XYZ file of C-alpha atoms in Angstrom:
324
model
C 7.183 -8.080 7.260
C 4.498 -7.747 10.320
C 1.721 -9.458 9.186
C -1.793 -7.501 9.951
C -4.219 -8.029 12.424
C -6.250 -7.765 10.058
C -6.534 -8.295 6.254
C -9.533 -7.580 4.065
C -9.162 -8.839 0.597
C -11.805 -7.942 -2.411
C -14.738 -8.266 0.088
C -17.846 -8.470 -1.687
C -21.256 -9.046 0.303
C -24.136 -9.548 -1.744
C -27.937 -9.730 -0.975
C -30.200 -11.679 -3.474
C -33.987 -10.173 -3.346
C -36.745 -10.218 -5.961
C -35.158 -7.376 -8.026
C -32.137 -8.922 -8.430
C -28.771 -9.307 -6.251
C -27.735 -6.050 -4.353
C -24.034 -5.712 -3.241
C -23.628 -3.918 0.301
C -20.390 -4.379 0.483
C -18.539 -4.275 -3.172
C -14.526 -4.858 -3.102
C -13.494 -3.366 -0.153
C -9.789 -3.879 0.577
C -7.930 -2.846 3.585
C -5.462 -3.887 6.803
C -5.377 -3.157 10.504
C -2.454 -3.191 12.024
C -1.537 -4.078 15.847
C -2.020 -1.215 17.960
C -3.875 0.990 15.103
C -7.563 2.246 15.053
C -8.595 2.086 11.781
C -11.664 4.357 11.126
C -14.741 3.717 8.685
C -16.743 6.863 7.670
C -19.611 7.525 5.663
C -23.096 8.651 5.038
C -25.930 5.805 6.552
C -26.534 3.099 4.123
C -22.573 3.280 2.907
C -22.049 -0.170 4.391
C -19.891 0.287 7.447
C -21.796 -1.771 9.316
C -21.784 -4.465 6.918
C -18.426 -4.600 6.339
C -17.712 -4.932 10.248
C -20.375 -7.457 10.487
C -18.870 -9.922 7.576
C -15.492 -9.807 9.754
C -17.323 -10.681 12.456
C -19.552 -13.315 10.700
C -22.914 -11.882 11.549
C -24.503 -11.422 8.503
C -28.539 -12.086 8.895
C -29.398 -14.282 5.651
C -30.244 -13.961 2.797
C -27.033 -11.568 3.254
C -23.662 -13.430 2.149
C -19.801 -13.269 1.488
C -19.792 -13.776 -2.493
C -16.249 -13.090 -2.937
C -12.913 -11.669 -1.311
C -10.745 -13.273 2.024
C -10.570 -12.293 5.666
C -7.171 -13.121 7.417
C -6.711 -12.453 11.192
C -3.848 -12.875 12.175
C -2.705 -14.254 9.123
C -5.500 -17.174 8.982
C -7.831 -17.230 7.057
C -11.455 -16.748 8.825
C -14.367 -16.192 6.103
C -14.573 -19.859 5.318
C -14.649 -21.270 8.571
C -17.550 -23.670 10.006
C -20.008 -21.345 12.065
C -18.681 -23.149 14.911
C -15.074 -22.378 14.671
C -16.312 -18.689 13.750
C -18.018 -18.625 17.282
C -15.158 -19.931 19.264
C -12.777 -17.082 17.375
C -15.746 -14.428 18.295
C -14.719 -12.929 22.099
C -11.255 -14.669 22.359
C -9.865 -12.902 19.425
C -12.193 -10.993 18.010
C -14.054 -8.385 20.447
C -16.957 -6.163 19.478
C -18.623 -2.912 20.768
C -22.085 -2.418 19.361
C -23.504 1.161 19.364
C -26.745 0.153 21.972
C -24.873 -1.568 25.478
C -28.051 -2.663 26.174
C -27.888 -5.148 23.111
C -24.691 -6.395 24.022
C -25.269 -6.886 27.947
C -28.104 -9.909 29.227
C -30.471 -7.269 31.509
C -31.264 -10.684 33.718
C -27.715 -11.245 34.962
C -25.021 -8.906 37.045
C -22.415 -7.295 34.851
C -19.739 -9.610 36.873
C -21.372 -12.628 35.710
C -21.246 -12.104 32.262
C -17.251 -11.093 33.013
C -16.627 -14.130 34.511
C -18.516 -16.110 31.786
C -16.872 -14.634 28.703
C -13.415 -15.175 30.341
C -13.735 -18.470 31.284
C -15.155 -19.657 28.361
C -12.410 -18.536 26.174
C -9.365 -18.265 28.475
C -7.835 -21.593 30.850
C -8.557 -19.873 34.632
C -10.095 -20.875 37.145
C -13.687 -19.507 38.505
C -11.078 -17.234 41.105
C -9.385 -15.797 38.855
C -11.839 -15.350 36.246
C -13.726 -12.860 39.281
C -10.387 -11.184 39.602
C -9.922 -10.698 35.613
C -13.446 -9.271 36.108
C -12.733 -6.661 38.398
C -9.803 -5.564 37.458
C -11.658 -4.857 33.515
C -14.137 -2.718 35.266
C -11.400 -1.138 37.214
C -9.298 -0.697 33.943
C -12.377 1.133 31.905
C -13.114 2.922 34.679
C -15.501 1.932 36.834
C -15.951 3.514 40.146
C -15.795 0.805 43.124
C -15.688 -2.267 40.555
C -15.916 -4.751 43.382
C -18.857 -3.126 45.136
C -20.622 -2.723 41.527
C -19.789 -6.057 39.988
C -22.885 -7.853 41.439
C -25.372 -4.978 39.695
C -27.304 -5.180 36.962
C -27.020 -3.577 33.680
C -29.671 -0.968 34.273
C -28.278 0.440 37.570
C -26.067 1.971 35.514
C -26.101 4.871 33.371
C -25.746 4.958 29.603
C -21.903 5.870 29.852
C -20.987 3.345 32.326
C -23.031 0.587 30.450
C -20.527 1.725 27.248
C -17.623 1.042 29.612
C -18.855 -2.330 30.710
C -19.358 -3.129 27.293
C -16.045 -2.105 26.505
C -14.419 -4.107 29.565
C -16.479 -7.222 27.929
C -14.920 -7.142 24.741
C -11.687 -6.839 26.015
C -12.095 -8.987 28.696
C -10.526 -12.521 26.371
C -7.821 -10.293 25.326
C -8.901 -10.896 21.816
C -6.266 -9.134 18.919
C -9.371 -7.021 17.126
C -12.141 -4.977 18.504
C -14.890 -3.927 16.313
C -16.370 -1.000 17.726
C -19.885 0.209 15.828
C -21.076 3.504 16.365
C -19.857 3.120 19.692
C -20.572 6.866 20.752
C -23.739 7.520 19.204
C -26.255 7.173 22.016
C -23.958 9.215 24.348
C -24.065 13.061 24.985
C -20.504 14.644 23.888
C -18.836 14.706 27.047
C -19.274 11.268 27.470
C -18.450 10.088 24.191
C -14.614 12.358 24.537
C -14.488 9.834 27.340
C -15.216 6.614 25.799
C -13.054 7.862 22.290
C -10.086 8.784 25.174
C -10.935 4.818 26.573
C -10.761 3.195 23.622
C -7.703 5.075 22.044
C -5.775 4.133 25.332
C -6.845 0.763 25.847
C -5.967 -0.204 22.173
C -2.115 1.259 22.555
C -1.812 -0.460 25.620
C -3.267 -3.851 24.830
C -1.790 -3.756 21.449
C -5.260 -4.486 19.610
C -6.169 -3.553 16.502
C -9.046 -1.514 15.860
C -12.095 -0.999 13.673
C -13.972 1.790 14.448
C -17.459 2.222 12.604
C -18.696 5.889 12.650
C -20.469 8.810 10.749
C -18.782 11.257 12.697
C -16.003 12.844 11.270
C -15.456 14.333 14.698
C -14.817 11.488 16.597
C -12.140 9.717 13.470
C -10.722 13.272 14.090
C -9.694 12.523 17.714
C -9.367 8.847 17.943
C -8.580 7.199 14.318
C -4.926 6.756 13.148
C -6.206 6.429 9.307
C -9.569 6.751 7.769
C -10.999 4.831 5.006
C -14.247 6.437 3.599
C -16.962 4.221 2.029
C -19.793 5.320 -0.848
C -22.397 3.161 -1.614
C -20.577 0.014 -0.464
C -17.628 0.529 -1.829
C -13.940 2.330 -0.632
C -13.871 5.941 -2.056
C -10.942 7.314 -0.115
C -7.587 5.161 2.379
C -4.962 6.503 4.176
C -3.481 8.665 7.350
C -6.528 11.258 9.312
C -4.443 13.995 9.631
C -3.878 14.123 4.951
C -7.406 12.397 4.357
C -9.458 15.413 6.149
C -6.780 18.405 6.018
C -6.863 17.545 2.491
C -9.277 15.417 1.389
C -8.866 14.047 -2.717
C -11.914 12.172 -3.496
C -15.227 14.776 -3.873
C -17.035 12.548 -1.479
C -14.673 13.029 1.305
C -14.143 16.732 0.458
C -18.394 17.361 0.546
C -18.257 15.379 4.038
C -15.723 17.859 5.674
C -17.467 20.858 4.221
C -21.178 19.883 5.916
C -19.007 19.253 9.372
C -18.506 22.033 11.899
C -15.537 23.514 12.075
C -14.662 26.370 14.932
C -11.593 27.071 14.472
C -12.308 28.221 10.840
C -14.966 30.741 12.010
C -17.626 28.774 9.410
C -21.113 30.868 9.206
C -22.868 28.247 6.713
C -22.063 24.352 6.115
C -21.542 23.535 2.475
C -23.942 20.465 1.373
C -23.954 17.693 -1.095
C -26.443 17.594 -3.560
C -28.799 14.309 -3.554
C -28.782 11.422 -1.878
C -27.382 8.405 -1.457
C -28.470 5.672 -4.933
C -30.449 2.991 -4.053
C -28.064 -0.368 -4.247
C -30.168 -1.789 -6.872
C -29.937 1.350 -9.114
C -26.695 2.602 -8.783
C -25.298 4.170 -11.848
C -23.094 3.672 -14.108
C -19.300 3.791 -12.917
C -18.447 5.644 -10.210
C -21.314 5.706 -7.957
C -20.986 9.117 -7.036
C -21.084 10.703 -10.188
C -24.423 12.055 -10.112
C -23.857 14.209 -7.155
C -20.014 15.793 -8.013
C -19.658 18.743 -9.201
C -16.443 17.456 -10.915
C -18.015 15.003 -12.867
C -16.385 13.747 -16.703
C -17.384 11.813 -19.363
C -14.735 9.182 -18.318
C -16.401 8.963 -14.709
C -19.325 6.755 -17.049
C -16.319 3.912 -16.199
C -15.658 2.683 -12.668
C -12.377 4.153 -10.785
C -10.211 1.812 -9.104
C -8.523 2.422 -6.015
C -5.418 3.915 -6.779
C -2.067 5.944 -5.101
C -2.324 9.528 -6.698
C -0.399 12.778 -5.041
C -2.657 13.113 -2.269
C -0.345 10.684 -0.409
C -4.062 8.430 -0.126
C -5.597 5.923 -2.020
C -8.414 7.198 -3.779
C -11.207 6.429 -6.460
C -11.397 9.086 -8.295
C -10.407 9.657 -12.178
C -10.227 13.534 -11.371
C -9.081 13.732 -7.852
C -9.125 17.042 -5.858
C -5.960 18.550 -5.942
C -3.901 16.095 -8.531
C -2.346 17.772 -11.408
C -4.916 18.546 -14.118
């Protein structure tokens, strides 16, 4: 059996603040496999972020892991020294933040901070490392990489910035990328670009990916399976195409309805009711009770993610489209 890239186990990230302890992240369980883009969707506040930033061990304290496992690669990462963590971080772990401008140092040329990240996590020389530089620009695209290596990060525009940023995550050949709202920032021509970039770069490279978005759009075009979050916790798991051309869990079905749709000649969006609970008040068993228009009696307890005849994993006790 292929073991994942990577394996998320009962994650559970927990916040302690004057009202009590609030839970971000609440039993989320998933893989990514080599070569697959695994896409998390959901409303702001669902914990998408979070989740990618636990992997990633960047969680700003008080913010902690209070229970679950992290494997990459099969080894076990979420209870490793902060030093260890850091040395894992750009050799086999690469991330895409949402703003290039957080990611890149606006003091230093774009080829520096190439050369640096490779040589500080691969065995070449200063030569090669300024080779490996170029030929990442070159490979995300970057017009006349070896005239444009020595320029700084705001010579270029917002789309070419993504694709440096890109090129830097990649550039240690690490196994996962974790790429957060990479797209956002970008108008929508660019961002078919950078989906297109990413999409190709992790077939070829083999890398699996984690791809943190709202837009249902953009998991549309670029994820291989979606796993929708509520609240903190997983709602809905399994392949793109079955999860939004028929979606089981109420959440996921309320998210398709408010997103455009040409081909289906839509004159209104539909729109789910309420908002979002606050983490410290959420109520009692499933979380998104008070805003389905399903909702039971037995929905007072909390589903568990489950295989129904959807063909996806869903946490639902009345999911859309299962036998009544």
């Amino acid at each position: 059996m292929t073991i994942p890239v990577l394996s998320v186990r009962g994650l559970v990230v927990e916040i302690p603040t004057r009202h009590g302890v609030m839970r971000p992240v609440d039993g989320m369980t998933f893989d990514i496999k080599a070569g697959e883009i695994l896409g998390l969707v959901g409303e702001s506040g669902a914990g998408k972020s979070m989740t990618g930033n636990a992997v990633i061990g960047l969680l700003d304290p008080p913010a902690r892991i209070a229970e679950g496992e992290i494997y990459l690669n099969g080894d076990r990462i979420d209870r490793l020294r902060l030093a260890d963590l850091r040395k894992r971080r750009g050799k086999d772990i690469g991330m895409v933040f949402q703003d290039p401008l957080t990611s890149l140092n606006p003091l230093l040329p774009i080829g520096d901070q190439l050369t640096e990240t490779i040589l500080e996590h691969l065995p070449v020389s200063m030569s090669e490392a300024k080779t490996r530089a170029v030929a990442a620009l070159e490979e995300v695209g970057i017009p006349a990489a070896a005239e444009r290596i020595g320029a700084y990060p705001h010579e270029f525009s917002g789309g070419m910035r993504q694709r440096v940023v890109i090129a830097l995550a990649l550039s240690a050949e690490p196994s996962l990328i974790i790429a957060d709202e990479p797209t956002t920032a970008l108008d929508v021509s660019v961002q078919a670009q950078i989906t297109a970039l990413l999409k190709r770069l992790c077939r070829e490279r083999g890398a699996g990916v984690m791809l943190v978005t709202h837009d249902m759009g953009v998991i549309a075009e670029t994820a291989d399976r979606v796993a929708v979050m509520y609240a903190g916790q997983l709602v809905e798991l399994g392949f793109v195409r079955q999860v939004l051309s028929e979606p089981c869990h109420p959440y996921t079905d309320g998210l398709m309805g408010s997103t455009p749709q040409a081909s289906k000649g839509q004159t209104r969006l539909r729109q789910i009711p309420g908002s979002m609970p606050r983490l410290g008040n959420l109520p009692p068993g499933c979380a998104f009770s008070p805003r389905c228009s399903y909702v039971q009696d037995k929905c007072r307890q909390k589903p568990e993610l489950r295989l129904n005849s959807c063909d996806s994993r869903t946490a639902c006790w009345f999911p859309i489209g299962a036998p009544a």
